[in-house]
């Protein structure tokens, strides 16, 4: 771009997306005179899903604003909790976020997950068709215009990922109501109804079961229940950062 120069300053939370040289104080950026401010911000590395207010010379402007020479732009991060239009709040996760998907489902959050790489266009189309917030660490995916809504997952650690999503969106939590395998809703089940999924020790030891209405998977308070209970308790208390 060799057009009018503007000055751009990014909120500290967005520094992860921009080169070292553009962090801190406002830096000069050359524009082409016709591209929108949203396009300019994304060309500098920041997905618009992570952008809150765009402030130009003290006034808030939309991403469609075309910057003029000499304007000073402040790029703020998304306010928390982030309000997403439409209800209920639902998510779609890409192939790299399987653990996060299972934990969100454990908490009763409607979470679709693609266990194979179906490609960015298909993911974006599903987000739009089902009105789901796309969660991903793929910046290119989050820049696709077809997305209904999206959010970057900043950490590679499932504990921190869960904390960040819950803090950012504050979804309603209904633990133990969804299948962690397929996202279907659970119902109470008798031992006889799930007997074909139980080994001898389980049949003798446990009497309380649930079953997924969609895939039929059986659930009971097995060997890993304490670990799962700890995740649920921390989520309900607002402390989800540590195992």
PDB file of N, CA and C in Angstrom, residues 32-110:
ATOM      1  N   UNK A  32      -4.090   2.253   0.924  1.00  0.00           N
ATOM      2  CA  UNK A  32      -4.241   2.490  -0.517  1.00  0.00           C
ATOM      3  C   UNK A  32      -5.318   3.525  -0.825  1.00  0.00           C
ATOM      4  N   UNK A  33      -5.946   4.066   0.230  1.00  0.00           N
ATOM      5  CA  UNK A  33      -6.940   5.113   0.026  1.00  0.00           C
ATOM      6  C   UNK A  33      -8.335   4.621  -0.276  1.00  0.00           C
ATOM      7  N   UNK A  34      -8.509   3.301  -0.520  1.00  0.00           N
ATOM      8  CA  UNK A  34      -9.837   2.775  -0.834  1.00  0.00           C
ATOM      9  C   UNK A  34     -10.232   1.613   0.079  1.00  0.00           C
ATOM     10  N   UNK A  35      -9.265   0.931   0.662  1.00  0.00           N
ATOM     11  CA  UNK A  35      -9.574  -0.223   1.521  1.00  0.00           C
ATOM     12  C   UNK A  35     -10.188   0.241   2.832  1.00  0.00           C
ATOM     13  N   UNK A  36     -11.079  -0.570   3.380  1.00  0.00           N
ATOM     14  CA  UNK A  36     -11.719  -0.245   4.642  1.00  0.00           C
ATOM     15  C   UNK A  36     -10.726  -0.408   5.794  1.00  0.00           C
ATOM     16  N   UNK A  37     -11.069   0.173   6.924  1.00  0.00           N
ATOM     17  CA  UNK A  37     -10.214   0.044   8.097  1.00  0.00           C
ATOM     18  C   UNK A  37     -10.170  -1.412   8.559  1.00  0.00           C
ATOM     19  N   UNK A  38     -11.283  -2.116   8.440  1.00  0.00           N
ATOM     20  CA  UNK A  38     -11.289  -3.527   8.790  1.00  0.00           C
ATOM     21  C   UNK A  38     -10.291  -4.309   7.966  1.00  0.00           C
ATOM     22  N   UNK A  39     -10.233  -4.033   6.670  1.00  0.00           N
ATOM     23  CA  UNK A  39      -9.271  -4.709   5.802  1.00  0.00           C
ATOM     24  C   UNK A  39      -7.844  -4.361   6.205  1.00  0.00           C
ATOM     25  N   UNK A  40      -7.603  -3.102   6.523  1.00  0.00           N
ATOM     26  CA  UNK A  40      -6.255  -2.678   6.924  1.00  0.00           C
ATOM     27  C   UNK A  40      -5.826  -3.409   8.196  1.00  0.00           C
ATOM     28  N   UNK A  41      -6.727  -3.481   9.177  1.00  0.00           N
ATOM     29  CA  UNK A  41      -6.399  -4.150  10.443  1.00  0.00           C
ATOM     30  C   UNK A  41      -6.079  -5.626  10.201  1.00  0.00           C
ATOM     31  N   UNK A  42      -6.893  -6.288   9.380  1.00  0.00           N
ATOM     32  CA  UNK A  42      -6.628  -7.698   9.105  1.00  0.00           C
ATOM     33  C   UNK A  42      -5.337  -7.884   8.320  1.00  0.00           C
ATOM     34  N   UNK A  43      -5.012  -6.937   7.444  1.00  0.00           N
ATOM     35  CA  UNK A  43      -3.759  -7.038   6.682  1.00  0.00           C
ATOM     36  C   UNK A  43      -2.549  -6.917   7.599  1.00  0.00           C
ATOM     37  N   UNK A  44      -2.748  -6.338   8.779  1.00  0.00           N
ATOM     38  CA  UNK A  44      -1.668  -6.215   9.758  1.00  0.00           C
ATOM     39  C   UNK A  44      -1.603  -7.439  10.675  1.00  0.00           C
ATOM     40  N   UNK A  45      -2.506  -8.410  10.471  1.00  0.00           N
ATOM     41  CA  UNK A  45      -2.417  -9.681  11.180  1.00  0.00           C
ATOM     42  C   UNK A  45      -3.487  -9.958  12.207  1.00  0.00           C
ATOM     43  N   UNK A  46      -4.388  -9.019  12.441  1.00  0.00           N
ATOM     44  CA  UNK A  46      -5.374  -9.177  13.511  1.00  0.00           C
ATOM     45  C   UNK A  46      -6.736  -9.573  12.926  1.00  0.00           C
ATOM     46  N   UNK A  47      -7.255 -10.774  13.242  1.00  0.00           N
ATOM     47  CA  UNK A  47      -8.596 -11.141  12.759  1.00  0.00           C
ATOM     48  C   UNK A  47      -9.648 -10.220  13.367  1.00  0.00           C
ATOM     49  N   UNK A  48     -10.638  -9.849  12.588  1.00  0.00           N
ATOM     50  CA  UNK A  48     -11.674  -8.956  13.099  1.00  0.00           C
ATOM     51  C   UNK A  48     -12.490  -9.588  14.213  1.00  0.00           C
ATOM     52  N   UNK A  49     -12.467 -10.920  14.318  1.00  0.00           N
ATOM     53  CA  UNK A  49     -13.156 -11.569  15.433  1.00  0.00           C
ATOM     54  C   UNK A  49     -12.580 -11.143  16.771  1.00  0.00           C
ATOM     55  N   UNK A  50     -11.340 -10.663  16.779  1.00  0.00           N
ATOM     56  CA  UNK A  50     -10.668 -10.277  18.029  1.00  0.00           C
ATOM     57  C   UNK A  50     -10.703  -8.775  18.281  1.00  0.00           C
ATOM     58  N   UNK A  51     -11.301  -8.042  17.382  1.00  0.00           N
ATOM     59  CA  UNK A  51     -11.326  -6.586  17.471  1.00  0.00           C
ATOM     60  C   UNK A  51     -12.629  -6.121  18.103  1.00  0.00           C
ATOM     61  N   UNK A  52     -12.499  -5.239  19.085  1.00  0.00           N
ATOM     62  CA  UNK A  52     -13.655  -4.601  19.684  1.00  0.00           C
ATOM     63  C   UNK A  52     -13.923  -3.282  18.982  1.00  0.00           C
ATOM     64  N   UNK A  53     -13.780  -2.192  19.701  1.00  0.00           N
ATOM     65  CA  UNK A  53     -14.019  -0.874  19.111  1.00  0.00           C
ATOM     66  C   UNK A  53     -12.834  -0.444  18.253  1.00  0.00           C
ATOM     67  N   UNK A  54     -13.139   0.238  17.152  1.00  0.00           N
ATOM     68  CA  UNK A  54     -12.146   0.920  16.324  1.00  0.00           C
ATOM     69  C   UNK A  54     -12.354   2.416  16.537  1.00  0.00           C
ATOM     70  N   UNK A  55     -11.363   3.059  17.123  1.00  0.00           N
ATOM     71  CA  UNK A  55     -11.500   4.471  17.496  1.00  0.00           C
ATOM     72  C   UNK A  55     -10.573   5.297  16.620  1.00  0.00           C
ATOM     73  N   UNK A  56     -11.144   6.239  15.863  1.00  0.00           N
ATOM     74  CA  UNK A  56     -10.387   7.108  14.965  1.00  0.00           C
ATOM     75  C   UNK A  56     -10.497   8.543  15.458  1.00  0.00           C
ATOM     76  N   UNK A  57      -9.354   9.097  15.872  1.00  0.00           N
ATOM     77  CA  UNK A  57      -9.310  10.473  16.368  1.00  0.00           C
ATOM     78  C   UNK A  57     -10.383  10.729  17.416  1.00  0.00           C
ATOM     79  N   UNK A  58     -10.553   9.734  18.313  1.00  0.00           N
ATOM     80  CA  UNK A  58     -11.457   9.896  19.442  1.00  0.00           C
ATOM     81  C   UNK A  58     -12.885   9.487  19.214  1.00  0.00           C
ATOM     82  N   UNK A  59     -13.236   9.088  18.002  1.00  0.00           N
ATOM     83  CA  UNK A  59     -14.623   8.660  17.743  1.00  0.00           C
ATOM     84  C   UNK A  59     -14.618   7.221  17.238  1.00  0.00           C
ATOM     85  N   UNK A  60     -15.624   6.468  17.655  1.00  0.00           N
ATOM     86  CA  UNK A  60     -15.719   5.073  17.239  1.00  0.00           C
ATOM     87  C   UNK A  60     -16.285   4.997  15.826  1.00  0.00           C
ATOM     88  N   UNK A  61     -15.662   4.142  15.006  1.00  0.00           N
ATOM     89  CA  UNK A  61     -16.098   3.984  13.619  1.00  0.00           C
ATOM     90  C   UNK A  61     -16.305   2.503  13.327  1.00  0.00           C
ATOM     91  N   UNK A  62     -17.083   2.164  12.299  1.00  0.00           N
ATOM     92  CA  UNK A  62     -17.277   0.762  11.930  1.00  0.00           C
ATOM     93  C   UNK A  62     -16.093   0.255  11.117  1.00  0.00           C
ATOM     94  N   UNK A  63     -15.955  -1.053  10.980  1.00  0.00           N
ATOM     95  CA  UNK A  63     -14.870  -1.603  10.153  1.00  0.00           C
ATOM     96  C   UNK A  63     -14.928  -1.129   8.708  1.00  0.00           C
ATOM     97  N   UNK A  64     -16.113  -0.704   8.227  1.00  0.00           N
ATOM     98  CA  UNK A  64     -16.259  -0.246   6.847  1.00  0.00           C
ATOM     99  C   UNK A  64     -15.686   1.157   6.622  1.00  0.00           C
ATOM    100  N   UNK A  65     -15.264   1.826   7.670  1.00  0.00           N
ATOM    101  CA  UNK A  65     -14.683   3.166   7.544  1.00  0.00           C
ATOM    102  C   UNK A  65     -13.444   3.127   6.655  1.00  0.00           C
ATOM    103  N   UNK A  66     -13.328   4.064   5.733  1.00  0.00           N
ATOM    104  CA  UNK A  66     -12.143   4.178   4.881  1.00  0.00           C
ATOM    105  C   UNK A  66     -11.240   5.262   5.476  1.00  0.00           C
ATOM    106  N   UNK A  67     -10.066   4.867   5.974  1.00  0.00           N
ATOM    107  CA  UNK A  67      -9.218   5.846   6.660  1.00  0.00           C
ATOM    108  C   UNK A  67      -8.649   6.899   5.713  1.00  0.00           C
ATOM    109  N   UNK A  68      -8.505   8.111   6.258  1.00  0.00           N
ATOM    110  CA  UNK A  68      -7.923   9.225   5.514  1.00  0.00           C
ATOM    111  C   UNK A  68      -6.534   9.521   6.063  1.00  0.00           C
ATOM    112  N   UNK A  69      -5.768  10.246   5.306  1.00  0.00           N
ATOM    113  CA  UNK A  69      -4.386  10.551   5.685  1.00  0.00           C
ATOM    114  C   UNK A  69      -4.335  11.241   7.040  1.00  0.00           C
ATOM    115  N   UNK A  70      -3.404  10.796   7.858  1.00  0.00           N
ATOM    116  CA  UNK A  70      -3.158  11.440   9.138  1.00  0.00           C
ATOM    117  C   UNK A  70      -4.027  10.982  10.273  1.00  0.00           C
ATOM    118  N   UNK A  71      -5.003  10.120  10.033  1.00  0.00           N
ATOM    119  CA  UNK A  71      -5.889   9.661  11.103  1.00  0.00           C
ATOM    120  C   UNK A  71      -5.124   8.781  12.091  1.00  0.00           C
ATOM    121  N   UNK A  72      -5.507   8.895  13.353  1.00  0.00           N
ATOM    122  CA  UNK A  72      -4.934   8.053  14.413  1.00  0.00           C
ATOM    123  C   UNK A  72      -5.971   7.027  14.828  1.00  0.00           C
ATOM    124  N   UNK A  73      -5.587   5.769  14.728  1.00  0.00           N
ATOM    125  CA  UNK A  73      -6.517   4.658  14.961  1.00  0.00           C
ATOM    126  C   UNK A  73      -6.082   3.881  16.193  1.00  0.00           C
ATOM    127  N   UNK A  74      -7.017   3.638  17.084  1.00  0.00           N
ATOM    128  CA  UNK A  74      -6.790   2.757  18.227  1.00  0.00           C
ATOM    129  C   UNK A  74      -7.650   1.513  18.029  1.00  0.00           C
ATOM    130  N   UNK A  75      -6.996   0.355  18.045  1.00  0.00           N
ATOM    131  CA  UNK A  75      -7.686  -0.918  17.852  1.00  0.00           C
ATOM    132  C   UNK A  75      -7.820  -1.585  19.212  1.00  0.00           C
ATOM    133  N   UNK A  76      -9.023  -1.660  19.707  1.00  0.00           N
ATOM    134  CA  UNK A  76      -9.271  -2.238  21.020  1.00  0.00           C
ATOM    135  C   UNK A  76      -9.654  -3.711  20.895  1.00  0.00           C
ATOM    136  N   UNK A  77      -9.526  -4.417  21.990  1.00  0.00           N
ATOM    137  CA  UNK A  77      -9.906  -5.820  22.001  1.00  0.00           C
ATOM    138  C   UNK A  77     -11.389  -5.970  22.313  1.00  0.00           C
ATOM    139  N   UNK A  78     -11.909  -7.158  22.126  1.00  0.00           N
ATOM    140  CA  UNK A  78     -13.323  -7.433  22.376  1.00  0.00           C
ATOM    141  C   UNK A  78     -13.637  -7.281  23.861  1.00  0.00           C
ATOM    142  N   UNK A  79     -14.751  -6.615  24.160  1.00  0.00           N
ATOM    143  CA  UNK A  79     -15.171  -6.494  25.557  1.00  0.00           C
ATOM    144  C   UNK A  79     -15.689  -7.826  26.074  1.00  0.00           C
ATOM    145  N   UNK A  80     -15.442  -8.080  27.340  1.00  0.00           N
ATOM    146  CA  UNK A  80     -15.921  -9.312  27.970  1.00  0.00           C
ATOM    147  C   UNK A  80     -16.914  -8.995  29.068  1.00  0.00           C
ATOM    148  N   UNK A  81     -17.975  -9.788  29.227  1.00  0.00           N
ATOM    149  CA  UNK A  81     -18.336 -10.909  28.356  1.00  0.00           C
ATOM    150  C   UNK A  81     -18.814 -10.436  26.995  1.00  0.00           C
ATOM    151  N   UNK A  82     -18.431 -11.178  25.959  1.00  0.00           N
ATOM    152  CA  UNK A  82     -18.821 -10.833  24.604  1.00  0.00           C
ATOM    153  C   UNK A  82     -20.241 -11.292  24.344  1.00  0.00           C
ATOM    154  N   UNK A  83     -21.058 -10.383  23.844  1.00  0.00           N
ATOM    155  CA  UNK A  83     -22.445 -10.708  23.540  1.00  0.00           C
ATOM    156  C   UNK A  83     -22.559 -11.109  22.077  1.00  0.00           C
ATOM    157  N   UNK A  84     -23.067 -12.295  21.836  1.00  0.00           N
ATOM    158  CA  UNK A  84     -23.249 -12.778  20.475  1.00  0.00           C
ATOM    159  C   UNK A  84     -24.736 -12.736  20.143  1.00  0.00           C
ATOM    160  N   UNK A  85     -25.111 -12.111  19.037  1.00  0.00           N
ATOM    161  CA  UNK A  85     -26.541 -12.007  18.708  1.00  0.00           C
ATOM    162  C   UNK A  85     -27.154 -13.374  18.471  1.00  0.00           C
ATOM    163  N   UNK A  86     -28.390 -13.501  18.881  1.00  0.00           N
ATOM    164  CA  UNK A  86     -29.087 -14.769  18.697  1.00  0.00           C
ATOM    165  C   UNK A  86     -28.894 -15.693  19.876  1.00  0.00           C
ATOM    166  N   UNK A  87     -29.814 -16.595  20.056  1.00  0.00           N
ATOM    167  CA  UNK A  87     -29.772 -17.538  21.164  1.00  0.00           C
ATOM    168  C   UNK A  87     -30.318 -18.865  20.673  1.00  0.00           C
ATOM    169  N   UNK A  88     -29.898 -19.952  21.268  1.00  0.00           N
ATOM    170  CA  UNK A  88     -28.908 -20.025  22.348  1.00  0.00           C
ATOM    171  C   UNK A  88     -27.476 -19.944  21.808  1.00  0.00           C
ATOM    172  N   UNK A  89     -26.522 -19.701  22.709  1.00  0.00           N
ATOM    173  CA  UNK A  89     -25.113 -19.627  22.340  1.00  0.00           C
ATOM    174  C   UNK A  89     -24.592 -21.029  22.050  1.00  0.00           C
ATOM    175  N   UNK A  90     -24.039 -21.207  20.850  1.00  0.00           N
ATOM    176  CA  UNK A  90     -23.537 -22.516  20.444  1.00  0.00           C
ATOM    177  C   UNK A  90     -22.161 -22.342  19.806  1.00  0.00           C
ATOM    178  N   UNK A  91     -21.356 -23.411  19.872  1.00  0.00           N
ATOM    179  CA  UNK A  91     -19.993 -23.338  19.365  1.00  0.00           C
ATOM    180  C   UNK A  91     -19.733 -24.407  18.315  1.00  0.00           C
ATOM    181  N   UNK A  92     -18.718 -24.146  17.488  1.00  0.00           N
ATOM    182  CA  UNK A  92     -18.170 -25.105  16.537  1.00  0.00           C
ATOM    183  C   UNK A  92     -16.658 -25.053  16.667  1.00  0.00           C
ATOM    184  N   UNK A  93     -16.020 -26.213  16.879  1.00  0.00           N
ATOM    185  CA  UNK A  93     -14.576 -26.284  17.074  1.00  0.00           C
ATOM    186  C   UNK A  93     -13.935 -27.075  15.943  1.00  0.00           C
ATOM    187  N   UNK A  94     -12.725 -26.656  15.548  1.00  0.00           N
ATOM    188  CA  UNK A  94     -12.050 -27.369  14.470  1.00  0.00           C
ATOM    189  C   UNK A  94     -11.307 -28.589  15.002  1.00  0.00           C
ATOM    190  N   UNK A  95     -10.642 -29.301  14.109  1.00  0.00           N
ATOM    191  CA  UNK A  95     -10.056 -30.604  14.407  1.00  0.00           C
ATOM    192  C   UNK A  95      -9.005 -30.562  15.505  1.00  0.00           C
ATOM    193  N   UNK A  96      -8.404 -29.406  15.750  1.00  0.00           N
ATOM    194  CA  UNK A  96      -7.299 -29.297  16.705  1.00  0.00           C
ATOM    195  C   UNK A  96      -7.754 -29.058  18.143  1.00  0.00           C
ATOM    196  N   UNK A  97      -9.051 -28.965  18.383  1.00  0.00           N
ATOM    197  CA  UNK A  97      -9.546 -28.575  19.705  1.00  0.00           C
ATOM    198  C   UNK A  97     -10.453 -29.641  20.321  1.00  0.00           C
ATOM    199  N   UNK A  98     -10.073 -30.903  20.156  1.00  0.00           N
ATOM    200  CA  UNK A  98     -10.901 -31.998  20.652  1.00  0.00           C
ATOM    201  C   UNK A  98     -11.078 -32.011  22.161  1.00  0.00           C
ATOM    202  N   UNK A  99      -9.996 -31.766  22.902  1.00  0.00           N
ATOM    203  CA  UNK A  99     -10.098 -31.773  24.364  1.00  0.00           C
ATOM    204  C   UNK A  99     -10.997 -30.651  24.853  1.00  0.00           C
ATOM    205  N   UNK A 100     -10.857 -29.478  24.273  1.00  0.00           N
ATOM    206  CA  UNK A 100     -11.717 -28.350  24.643  1.00  0.00           C
ATOM    207  C   UNK A 100     -13.171 -28.670  24.329  1.00  0.00           C
ATOM    208  N   UNK A 101     -13.420 -29.311  23.195  1.00  0.00           N
ATOM    209  CA  UNK A 101     -14.798 -29.681  22.834  1.00  0.00           C
ATOM    210  C   UNK A 101     -15.401 -30.612  23.874  1.00  0.00           C
ATOM    211  N   UNK A 102     -14.647 -31.621  24.300  1.00  0.00           N
ATOM    212  CA  UNK A 102     -15.168 -32.567  25.293  1.00  0.00           C
ATOM    213  C   UNK A 102     -15.444 -31.877  26.619  1.00  0.00           C
ATOM    214  N   UNK A 103     -14.597 -30.944  27.010  1.00  0.00           N
ATOM    215  CA  UNK A 103     -14.811 -30.250  28.283  1.00  0.00           C
ATOM    216  C   UNK A 103     -16.015 -29.321  28.227  1.00  0.00           C
ATOM    217  N   UNK A 104     -16.211 -28.648  27.115  1.00  0.00           N
ATOM    218  CA  UNK A 104     -17.393 -27.800  26.982  1.00  0.00           C
ATOM    219  C   UNK A 104     -18.663 -28.645  27.020  1.00  0.00           C
ATOM    220  N   UNK A 105     -18.639 -29.791  26.358  1.00  0.00           N
ATOM    221  CA  UNK A 105     -19.791 -30.687  26.399  1.00  0.00           C
ATOM    222  C   UNK A 105     -20.025 -31.220  27.811  1.00  0.00           C
ATOM    223  N   UNK A 106     -18.950 -31.523  28.513  1.00  0.00           N
ATOM    224  CA  UNK A 106     -19.071 -31.969  29.901  1.00  0.00           C
ATOM    225  C   UNK A 106     -19.837 -30.943  30.726  1.00  0.00           C
ATOM    226  N   UNK A 107     -19.636 -29.673  30.408  1.00  0.00           N
ATOM    227  CA  UNK A 107     -20.299 -28.591  31.132  1.00  0.00           C
ATOM    228  C   UNK A 107     -21.694 -28.282  30.580  1.00  0.00           C
ATOM    229  N   UNK A 108     -22.127 -29.048  29.594  1.00  0.00           N
ATOM    230  CA  UNK A 108     -23.468 -28.861  29.055  1.00  0.00           C
ATOM    231  C   UNK A 108     -23.584 -27.783  28.007  1.00  0.00           C
ATOM    232  N   UNK A 109     -22.448 -27.341  27.449  1.00  0.00           N
ATOM    233  CA  UNK A 109     -22.460 -26.300  26.421  1.00  0.00           C
ATOM    234  C   UNK A 109     -22.592 -26.960  25.044  1.00  0.00           C
ATOM    235  N   UNK A 110     -23.521 -26.490  24.248  1.00  0.00           N
ATOM    236  CA  UNK A 110     -23.767 -27.042  22.917  1.00  0.00           C
ATOM    237  C   UNK A 110     -22.534 -26.811  22.047  1.00  0.00           C
TER     238      UNK A 110
END
